[in-house]
Amino acid sequence: MSIKAKLYKAAAALTALCLISSCSTKPNGPEVYLDDKNEEIVITLFAQGETISSLIQQCFNEIINTEQTKTFILYSDSANFYANEGLSYRELLLKRMESGEADDLYIIPAEDVLEFDRKGYIYDLAQMDFVHNLSEAALNQSTYDGKVFSLPLTYTAFGFLWNVDLLHQFGLEVPENLSEFLTVCETLKQNGIVPYGSNMDYGLSLLAMGAGLAPLYRGENPEQKLAQLTEGTLPISTYMRAGFTFLKMMIDNGYLDIEQALSTQPNSEEEKNRFRDGQCALISTICRGSAFSEDYPFEMAMTAMPILEEGTICIVGADQRLAVNPNSKHLDEALAAVEALGTVETLNEFARLQRKTSSARGNEAATLPQAAPLISSLTTDEQIPNQDFSLHFNTWNTIKELCVKLGEGASVDAVCEEYDTLQLQEIATYPGQ
């Protein structure tokens, strides 16, 4: 057996052991064969789900350990973003960071960037070579307060997934603007079908963000307006009132079942089964190949959201943001690993394997004919970032939470007032440099 093969076997065995045990602490691991000519360095990773963990492991085996003079052995642990049992990924990540014994590398959610920066959990990667490999949009989505806080392993968009056959049953086509969208919703409702099979998370917030923030990013002087928002001189409700009002209209008109939505997690079997069984005509989706891997017995189309008078809008963002722990005991090696993962070729391969869009220059996209309308939106300006890091307050997570409150019965006025208050509080907490 060659040295390289033995190293691959050792790394794979260690990763399998960690994944099977679903450990939340670093494993001791078995003794493994290592070539005594190479110094071995153990790098630890905490990731969202086993898929991304396995892909990073593959890159360690096939790329990093062929280019380094040291042998990098990856210990990989993962957790689900949404907690079915135990703690969620975000809760576990925070506990690990606070413990002082956190991992060398971790996937940082957009929701936690401002707080992690305040607590000193982010290493600034701005001087790394990979920065020049990223598309402008992906780099913007990885930069906060002048710091490049992560390597985005992919780029993505949120939109709608349609049951085209169900629309055709009622003489309808996939809508392309707000007027057509409302016609589709009303026609389906009149025929006993709840149009939109929403979930409690981004299923609600995408509607509010799209309808609320589109005028900000597509209006005059967006940079000036964003500066005013982050100074606190322009209330966020100036824009989000229209978004929350749009969501309330969808609820009040019966275009989505709010009680059902509030008990449904995104990407759950419950959500997929309702869509598969024709109980709804559309669900929210992330632009990726796995959306089409389900056994849906009908024609599908993935589009941006047709909720504007002038057409569609989608929510975009860097995805699977790989960050470096500044307190890593193997900081130089962790940085070398990130640099190796951040080549254009490797980022394109990440996207290909996950059937997503690359975060590298050119935004090379997976071949997904059904998703062509949504993928084309990624290359156009004036889409809405899920978290705009030019702001010093949260959008993505806060809007999700406020949409739940709206669904539970809070008024539009109440959630707007709460958001304006949170905006000012967070600006004071995260003033930046």
Short mmCIF file of C-alpha atoms in Angstrom, two decimals:
data_model
loop_
_atom_site.label_atom_id
_atom_site.label_comp_id
_atom_site.label_asym_id
_atom_site.label_seq_id
_atom_site.Cartn_x
_atom_site.Cartn_y
_atom_site.Cartn_z
CA MET A 1 0.00 0.00 0.00
CA SER A 2 1.39 3.41 -0.95
CA ILE A 3 2.05 6.09 1.65
CA LYS A 4 -0.69 8.28 0.16
CA ALA A 5 -3.17 5.44 0.25
CA LYS A 6 -2.34 4.73 3.89
CA LEU A 7 -2.83 8.38 4.77
CA TYR A 8 -6.18 8.45 2.96
CA LYS A 9 -7.24 5.30 4.79
CA ALA A 10 -6.24 6.74 8.16
CA ALA A 11 -8.05 10.03 7.56
CA ALA A 12 -11.18 8.26 6.34
CA ALA A 13 -11.20 5.97 9.36
CA LEU A 14 -10.89 8.88 11.76
CA THR A 15 -13.68 10.80 10.06
CA ALA A 16 -15.97 7.79 10.00
CA LEU A 17 -15.37 7.22 13.70
CA CYS A 18 -16.24 10.83 14.54
CA LEU A 19 -19.34 10.94 12.36
CA ILE A 20 -20.69 7.66 13.68
CA SER A 21 -20.25 8.75 17.29
CA SER A 22 -21.77 12.22 16.58
CA CYS A 23 -19.39 13.50 19.22
CA SER A 24 -19.52 17.04 20.55
CA THR A 25 -15.97 16.85 21.94
CA LYS A 26 -12.73 15.97 20.22
CA PRO A 27 -12.24 12.19 20.05
CA ASN A 28 -9.07 10.48 21.18
CA GLY A 29 -9.07 8.34 18.06
CA PRO A 30 -7.32 5.07 17.33
CA GLU A 31 -3.64 4.69 16.55
CA VAL A 32 -3.06 5.02 12.83
CA TYR A 33 -0.18 4.54 10.46
CA LEU A 34 1.65 7.72 9.50
CA ASP A 35 4.82 8.05 7.50
CA ASP A 36 7.55 9.09 9.91
CA LYS A 37 9.04 11.46 7.33
CA ASN A 38 6.05 13.79 7.64
CA GLU A 39 4.96 15.69 10.72
CA GLU A 40 1.30 14.99 11.36
CA ILE A 41 -1.00 17.85 12.34
CA VAL A 42 -4.52 17.24 13.61
CA ILE A 43 -7.02 19.85 12.40
CA THR A 44 -10.50 19.88 13.91
CA LEU A 45 -13.64 20.99 12.09
CA PHE A 46 -17.20 21.61 13.24
CA ALA A 47 -19.65 21.71 10.34
CA GLN A 48 -23.37 21.95 9.58
CA GLY A 49 -24.34 18.41 8.64
CA GLU A 50 -22.34 15.43 7.49
CA THR A 51 -22.41 16.30 3.79
CA ILE A 52 -20.22 19.38 3.99
CA SER A 53 -18.02 17.67 6.56
CA SER A 54 -17.42 14.77 4.18
CA LEU A 55 -16.68 17.09 1.25
CA ILE A 56 -14.07 19.00 3.25
CA GLN A 57 -12.59 15.66 4.30
CA GLN A 58 -12.37 14.68 0.64
CA CYS A 59 -10.51 17.90 -0.16
CA PHE A 60 -8.07 17.27 2.68
CA ASN A 61 -7.34 13.84 1.26
CA GLU A 62 -7.15 14.71 -2.41
CA ILE A 63 -5.78 18.26 -2.38
CA ILE A 64 -4.28 19.48 0.86
CA ASN A 65 -2.22 16.44 1.76
CA THR A 66 -0.76 16.30 -1.74
CA GLU A 67 0.48 19.90 -1.50
CA GLN A 68 1.74 20.20 2.09
CA THR A 69 5.01 18.98 3.58
CA LYS A 70 3.06 18.10 6.71
CA THR A 71 0.33 15.49 6.92
CA PHE A 72 -3.01 17.03 7.92
CA ILE A 73 -5.38 14.65 9.68
CA LEU A 74 -8.91 16.06 9.89
CA TYR A 75 -11.14 15.34 12.88
CA SER A 76 -14.63 16.26 11.73
CA ASP A 77 -17.73 16.71 13.86
CA SER A 78 -21.12 17.96 12.71
CA ALA A 79 -24.62 18.84 13.87
CA ASN A 80 -27.89 19.71 12.18
CA PHE A 81 -28.81 23.38 11.80
CA TYR A 82 -32.29 22.68 13.19
CA ALA A 83 -32.43 20.66 16.38
CA ASN A 84 -34.80 17.71 16.37
CA GLU A 85 -33.25 16.28 19.50
CA GLY A 86 -30.69 17.99 21.69
CA LEU A 87 -29.07 21.27 20.67
CA SER A 88 -28.97 22.91 17.26
CA TYR A 89 -25.75 23.57 15.35
CA ARG A 90 -25.72 27.23 16.40
CA GLU A 91 -26.20 26.39 20.06
CA LEU A 92 -23.45 23.78 19.99
CA LEU A 93 -21.10 26.07 18.09
CA LEU A 94 -21.49 28.84 20.65
CA LYS A 95 -20.83 26.42 23.51
CA ARG A 96 -17.71 25.14 21.78
CA MET A 97 -16.39 28.64 21.14
CA GLU A 98 -17.07 29.73 24.71
CA SER A 99 -15.33 26.65 26.09
CA GLY A 100 -11.89 27.84 24.98
CA GLU A 101 -11.31 24.43 23.42
CA ALA A 102 -13.09 25.14 20.17
CA ASP A 103 -12.29 23.70 16.77
CA ASP A 104 -9.64 25.04 14.41
CA LEU A 105 -12.18 25.48 11.61
CA TYR A 106 -15.93 25.96 11.80
CA ILE A 107 -18.88 26.90 9.61
CA ILE A 108 -20.21 30.26 10.74
CA PRO A 109 -23.90 31.04 10.16
CA ALA A 110 -24.73 34.51 8.84
CA GLU A 111 -26.85 35.07 11.97
CA ASP A 112 -23.81 34.88 14.27
CA VAL A 113 -21.22 37.00 12.49
CA LEU A 114 -21.87 40.26 14.35
CA GLU A 115 -21.85 38.62 17.78
CA PHE A 116 -18.83 36.40 17.03
CA ASP A 117 -16.89 39.42 15.82
CA ARG A 118 -17.72 41.28 19.04
CA LYS A 119 -16.52 38.32 21.10
CA GLY A 120 -13.29 37.91 19.16
CA TYR A 121 -14.15 34.54 17.65
CA ILE A 122 -13.34 35.57 14.07
CA TYR A 123 -9.94 35.57 12.37
CA ASP A 124 -9.56 38.19 9.64
CA LEU A 125 -8.69 36.45 6.38
CA ALA A 126 -8.41 39.64 4.31
CA GLN A 127 -4.73 39.09 3.48
CA MET A 128 -5.24 35.54 2.20
CA ASP A 129 -4.71 34.82 -1.49
CA PHE A 130 -8.09 33.09 -1.86
CA VAL A 131 -9.84 36.45 -1.43
CA HIS A 132 -8.90 37.31 -5.02
CA ASN A 133 -10.55 34.10 -6.25
CA LEU A 134 -14.02 35.01 -4.99
CA SER A 135 -16.78 36.65 -6.98
CA GLU A 136 -17.58 40.19 -5.90
CA ALA A 137 -20.93 39.13 -4.47
CA ALA A 138 -19.45 36.21 -2.51
CA LEU A 139 -16.69 38.42 -1.11
CA ASN A 140 -19.19 41.08 -0.05
CA GLN A 141 -21.16 38.35 1.70
CA SER A 142 -18.01 37.31 3.57
CA THR A 143 -16.86 40.74 4.72
CA TYR A 144 -17.97 42.55 7.86
CA ASP A 145 -16.51 45.78 9.20
CA GLY A 146 -13.55 45.46 6.83
CA LYS A 147 -12.76 41.89 7.89
CA VAL A 148 -13.04 38.85 5.65
CA PHE A 149 -14.53 36.48 8.21
CA SER A 150 -14.86 33.32 6.11
CA LEU A 151 -14.20 31.41 2.94
CA PRO A 152 -17.64 30.84 1.37
CA LEU A 153 -17.56 27.32 -0.02
CA THR A 154 -20.60 27.92 -2.25
CA TYR A 155 -23.04 30.65 -3.23
CA THR A 156 -26.80 30.27 -3.20
CA ALA A 157 -30.22 31.79 -3.71
CA PHE A 158 -33.64 31.32 -2.12
CA GLY A 159 -36.74 31.20 -4.28
CA PHE A 160 -39.80 29.07 -5.09
CA LEU A 161 -40.19 25.47 -6.27
CA TRP A 162 -43.35 24.96 -8.36
CA ASN A 163 -45.54 21.97 -9.19
CA VAL A 164 -46.01 22.87 -12.85
CA ASP A 165 -48.45 20.04 -13.55
CA LEU A 166 -50.77 21.23 -10.78
CA LEU A 167 -50.79 24.73 -12.24
CA HIS A 168 -51.63 23.34 -15.66
CA GLN A 169 -54.64 21.48 -14.24
CA PHE A 170 -56.25 24.87 -13.67
CA GLY A 171 -55.01 26.55 -16.85
CA LEU A 172 -52.22 28.38 -15.04
CA GLU A 173 -48.54 28.99 -15.83
CA VAL A 174 -45.65 29.75 -13.50
CA PRO A 175 -46.19 33.46 -12.70
CA GLU A 176 -43.63 36.10 -13.58
CA ASN A 177 -44.86 39.11 -11.58
CA LEU A 178 -47.09 40.04 -8.64
CA SER A 179 -50.33 40.30 -10.61
CA GLU A 180 -49.86 36.83 -12.08
CA PHE A 181 -48.79 35.45 -8.69
CA LEU A 182 -51.94 36.68 -6.97
CA THR A 183 -54.08 35.28 -9.79
CA VAL A 184 -52.43 31.88 -9.32
CA CYS A 185 -52.94 32.02 -5.56
CA GLU A 186 -56.62 33.02 -5.80
CA THR A 187 -57.43 30.45 -8.49
CA LEU A 188 -55.86 27.63 -6.48
CA LYS A 189 -57.61 28.76 -3.29
CA GLN A 190 -60.97 28.82 -5.07
CA ASN A 191 -60.34 25.23 -6.11
CA GLY A 192 -59.62 24.04 -2.57
CA ILE A 193 -55.81 24.10 -2.71
CA VAL A 194 -53.61 26.09 -0.34
CA PRO A 195 -51.24 27.72 -2.85
CA TYR A 196 -48.09 28.12 -0.75
CA GLY A 197 -46.81 25.34 1.49
CA SER A 198 -44.80 27.55 3.81
CA ASN A 199 -42.52 26.55 6.67
CA MET A 200 -41.86 28.42 9.93
CA ASP A 201 -38.41 29.64 8.93
CA TYR A 202 -37.42 31.19 5.62
CA GLY A 203 -40.72 30.05 4.14
CA LEU A 204 -42.29 33.07 5.86
CA SER A 205 -39.39 35.50 5.88
CA LEU A 206 -38.59 35.28 2.16
CA LEU A 207 -41.97 36.85 1.38
CA ALA A 208 -41.41 39.68 3.85
CA MET A 209 -37.80 40.32 2.85
CA GLY A 210 -38.58 40.27 -0.86
CA ALA A 211 -41.57 42.60 -0.70
CA GLY A 212 -40.01 44.84 1.93
CA LEU A 213 -36.38 45.26 0.92
CA ALA A 214 -36.65 45.19 -2.89
CA PRO A 215 -37.32 48.96 -3.04
CA LEU A 216 -34.19 49.52 -0.93
CA TYR A 217 -31.86 47.62 -3.24
CA ARG A 218 -33.62 48.60 -6.47
CA GLY A 219 -34.40 52.22 -5.59
CA GLU A 220 -32.32 55.34 -5.91
CA ASN A 221 -29.11 55.73 -3.90
CA PRO A 222 -29.16 52.35 -2.10
CA GLU A 223 -25.68 52.98 -0.64
CA GLN A 224 -26.89 56.20 0.97
CA LYS A 225 -29.99 54.50 2.34
CA LEU A 226 -27.93 51.60 3.73
CA ALA A 227 -25.61 54.08 5.44
CA GLN A 228 -28.61 55.80 7.02
CA LEU A 229 -29.99 52.47 8.18
CA THR A 230 -26.73 51.47 9.84
CA GLU A 231 -26.46 54.91 11.47
CA GLY A 232 -29.97 54.48 12.84
CA THR A 233 -31.23 57.69 11.22
CA LEU A 234 -33.51 55.70 8.90
CA PRO A 235 -35.79 53.17 10.64
CA ILE A 236 -35.74 49.68 9.12
CA SER A 237 -39.55 49.69 9.25
CA THR A 238 -39.44 52.27 6.44
CA TYR A 239 -38.98 49.24 4.19
CA MET A 240 -40.04 46.22 6.23
CA ARG A 241 -43.55 47.53 6.94
CA ALA A 242 -44.45 46.71 3.33
CA GLY A 243 -42.87 43.27 3.71
CA PHE A 244 -44.73 42.38 6.89
CA THR A 245 -47.93 43.72 5.34
CA PHE A 246 -47.46 41.48 2.32
CA LEU A 247 -46.96 38.42 4.54
CA LYS A 248 -50.08 39.30 6.56
CA MET A 249 -52.06 39.59 3.30
CA MET A 250 -50.90 36.09 2.30
CA ILE A 251 -52.03 34.76 5.68
CA ASP A 252 -55.36 36.64 5.81
CA ASN A 253 -56.29 35.61 2.26
CA GLY A 254 -55.62 31.94 2.99
CA TYR A 255 -52.82 31.72 0.45
CA LEU A 256 -50.82 29.87 3.10
CA ASP A 257 -51.93 27.89 6.16
CA ILE A 258 -50.21 29.72 9.01
CA GLU A 259 -50.94 27.12 11.68
CA GLN A 260 -49.44 24.46 9.48
CA ALA A 261 -46.49 26.68 8.59
CA LEU A 262 -45.65 27.42 12.23
CA SER A 263 -45.31 23.70 12.95
CA THR A 264 -43.25 22.85 9.85
CA GLN A 265 -39.46 23.00 9.67
CA PRO A 266 -37.79 23.74 6.33
CA ASN A 267 -36.66 20.74 4.28
CA SER A 268 -38.64 18.43 6.56
CA GLU A 269 -40.38 15.30 5.32
CA GLU A 270 -43.66 16.92 6.30
CA GLU A 271 -43.02 19.85 3.95
CA LYS A 272 -41.85 17.61 1.11
CA ASN A 273 -44.79 15.23 1.46
CA ARG A 274 -47.37 18.03 1.22
CA PHE A 275 -45.69 19.24 -1.94
CA ARG A 276 -45.41 15.72 -3.34
CA ASP A 277 -49.08 14.99 -2.63
CA GLY A 278 -50.31 18.14 -4.42
CA GLN A 279 -51.60 19.77 -1.24
CA CYS A 280 -49.84 22.96 -2.32
CA ALA A 281 -48.47 24.28 -5.61
CA LEU A 282 -45.23 25.84 -4.37
CA ILE A 283 -42.75 25.73 -1.52
CA SER A 284 -39.71 27.82 -0.69
CA THR A 285 -36.38 26.41 -1.77
CA ILE A 286 -32.62 26.85 -1.77
CA CYS A 287 -31.04 26.66 -5.21
CA ARG A 288 -29.31 23.28 -5.15
CA GLY A 289 -29.52 19.94 -6.89
CA SER A 290 -30.90 18.09 -3.88
CA ALA A 291 -34.19 19.96 -4.31
CA PHE A 292 -34.77 17.78 -7.37
CA SER A 293 -33.56 14.53 -5.84
CA GLU A 294 -36.92 13.81 -4.20
CA ASP A 295 -39.32 11.47 -5.96
CA TYR A 296 -41.78 14.12 -7.08
CA PRO A 297 -44.18 12.70 -9.71
CA PHE A 298 -44.63 15.92 -11.66
CA GLU A 299 -42.81 18.57 -13.65
CA MET A 300 -41.05 21.17 -11.50
CA ALA A 301 -39.63 24.63 -11.98
CA MET A 302 -37.42 26.66 -9.61
CA THR A 303 -37.76 30.43 -9.90
CA ALA A 304 -37.09 33.70 -8.15
CA MET A 305 -40.13 35.05 -6.30
CA PRO A 306 -42.68 36.78 -8.58
CA ILE A 307 -43.91 39.09 -5.83
CA LEU A 308 -43.06 42.48 -7.36
CA GLU A 309 -45.15 44.43 -9.84
CA GLU A 310 -42.13 44.63 -12.15
CA GLY A 311 -41.19 40.97 -11.84
CA THR A 312 -39.16 38.70 -9.60
CA ILE A 313 -36.72 38.99 -6.74
CA CYS A 314 -34.61 36.44 -4.88
CA ILE A 315 -32.65 36.36 -1.65
CA VAL A 316 -28.99 35.54 -2.23
CA GLY A 317 -26.01 34.80 -0.07
CA ALA A 318 -22.68 33.14 0.43
CA ASP A 319 -23.19 29.65 1.77
CA GLN A 320 -21.27 27.29 4.04
CA ARG A 321 -18.93 29.98 5.29
CA LEU A 322 -15.72 28.35 6.56
CA ALA A 323 -14.15 30.40 9.37
CA VAL A 324 -10.90 30.08 11.32
CA ASN A 325 -10.76 30.13 15.10
CA PRO A 326 -8.25 32.86 16.05
CA ASN A 327 -7.40 30.84 19.17
CA SER A 328 -6.53 27.72 17.16
CA LYS A 329 -3.48 25.84 18.44
CA HIS A 330 -2.67 25.09 14.81
CA LEU A 331 -3.43 28.50 13.34
CA ASP A 332 -0.82 28.40 10.58
CA GLU A 333 -1.96 24.98 9.44
CA ALA A 334 -5.63 25.97 9.61
CA LEU A 335 -4.89 28.99 7.42
CA ALA A 336 -2.94 26.82 4.98
CA ALA A 337 -5.92 24.47 4.74
CA VAL A 338 -8.30 27.35 4.02
CA GLU A 339 -5.95 28.69 1.37
CA ALA A 340 -5.85 25.30 -0.34
CA LEU A 341 -9.65 25.04 -0.25
CA GLY A 342 -10.06 28.52 -1.70
CA THR A 343 -8.70 28.01 -5.20
CA VAL A 344 -11.05 28.66 -8.11
CA GLU A 345 -10.80 25.01 -9.14
CA THR A 346 -11.64 23.69 -5.70
CA LEU A 347 -14.56 26.07 -5.17
CA ASN A 348 -15.96 25.11 -8.56
CA GLU A 349 -15.62 21.45 -7.60
CA PHE A 350 -17.45 22.08 -4.30
CA ALA A 351 -20.30 23.61 -6.28
CA ARG A 352 -20.32 20.77 -8.80
CA LEU A 353 -20.46 18.07 -6.15
CA GLN A 354 -23.37 19.79 -4.39
CA ARG A 355 -25.02 20.93 -7.62
CA LYS A 356 -24.92 24.53 -6.46
CA THR A 357 -23.40 27.78 -7.71
CA SER A 358 -19.71 28.43 -7.17
CA SER A 359 -18.52 31.30 -4.97
CA ALA A 360 -15.48 31.72 -7.24
CA ARG A 361 -15.11 34.36 -9.94
CA GLY A 362 -17.61 33.68 -12.72
CA ASN A 363 -20.12 32.03 -10.37
CA GLU A 364 -20.01 28.78 -12.32
CA ALA A 365 -23.37 27.13 -11.75
CA ALA A 366 -24.50 23.53 -11.67
CA THR A 367 -26.44 22.25 -14.65
CA LEU A 368 -30.01 22.35 -13.35
CA PRO A 369 -32.40 23.01 -16.25
CA GLN A 370 -35.41 23.25 -13.93
CA ALA A 371 -33.65 25.95 -11.90
CA ALA A 372 -32.51 28.08 -14.85
CA PRO A 373 -34.85 31.00 -14.00
CA LEU A 374 -33.46 31.20 -10.46
CA ILE A 375 -29.83 30.64 -11.42
CA SER A 376 -30.04 33.44 -13.97
CA SER A 377 -31.07 35.78 -11.16
CA LEU A 378 -27.73 35.20 -9.46
CA THR A 379 -25.90 36.99 -12.24
CA THR A 380 -28.05 40.12 -12.10
CA ASP A 381 -27.66 43.05 -9.75
CA GLU A 382 -30.11 44.29 -7.14
CA GLN A 383 -30.94 40.97 -5.54
CA ILE A 384 -31.36 41.00 -1.76
CA PRO A 385 -28.55 39.61 0.43
CA ASN A 386 -29.82 37.37 3.19
CA GLN A 387 -27.57 39.30 5.58
CA ASP A 388 -26.14 42.61 4.39
CA PHE A 389 -22.88 42.99 6.29
CA SER A 390 -22.67 46.69 5.51
CA LEU A 391 -25.35 46.98 8.21
CA HIS A 392 -24.53 46.78 11.89
CA PHE A 393 -27.73 44.99 12.79
CA ASN A 394 -29.27 41.68 11.78
CA THR A 395 -31.72 41.20 8.95
CA TRP A 396 -31.91 37.47 8.11
CA ASN A 397 -32.49 36.03 11.56
CA THR A 398 -34.43 38.95 13.01
CA ILE A 399 -36.90 39.02 10.12
CA LYS A 400 -37.45 35.26 10.48
CA GLU A 401 -38.25 35.68 14.17
CA LEU A 402 -40.56 38.63 13.60
CA CYS A 403 -42.44 36.80 10.85
CA VAL A 404 -43.16 34.01 13.31
CA LYS A 405 -44.54 36.57 15.76
CA LEU A 406 -46.69 38.03 13.01
CA GLY A 407 -47.98 34.54 12.22
CA GLU A 408 -48.76 33.99 15.88
CA GLY A 409 -51.00 37.06 15.93
CA ALA A 410 -48.80 40.13 16.47
CA SER A 411 -49.81 43.18 14.44
CA VAL A 412 -47.77 44.73 11.65
CA ASP A 413 -47.36 47.84 13.82
CA ALA A 414 -46.03 45.77 16.70
CA VAL A 415 -43.40 43.90 14.72
CA CYS A 416 -42.31 47.11 12.99
CA GLU A 417 -41.90 48.86 16.33
CA GLU A 418 -39.95 45.91 17.70
CA TYR A 419 -37.65 45.84 14.67
CA ASP A 420 -36.91 49.58 14.92
CA THR A 421 -36.01 49.09 18.59
CA LEU A 422 -33.77 46.10 17.83
CA GLN A 423 -32.10 48.06 15.04
CA LEU A 424 -30.98 50.80 17.44
CA GLN A 425 -30.00 48.34 20.16
CA GLU A 426 -27.82 46.30 17.82
CA ILE A 427 -26.19 49.37 16.28
CA ALA A 428 -25.16 50.35 19.81
CA THR A 429 -23.92 46.81 20.51
CA TYR A 430 -22.08 46.37 17.19
CA PRO A 431 -20.79 49.88 16.33
CA GLY A 432 -17.83 48.56 14.33
CA GLN A 433 -14.62 50.42 13.78
#
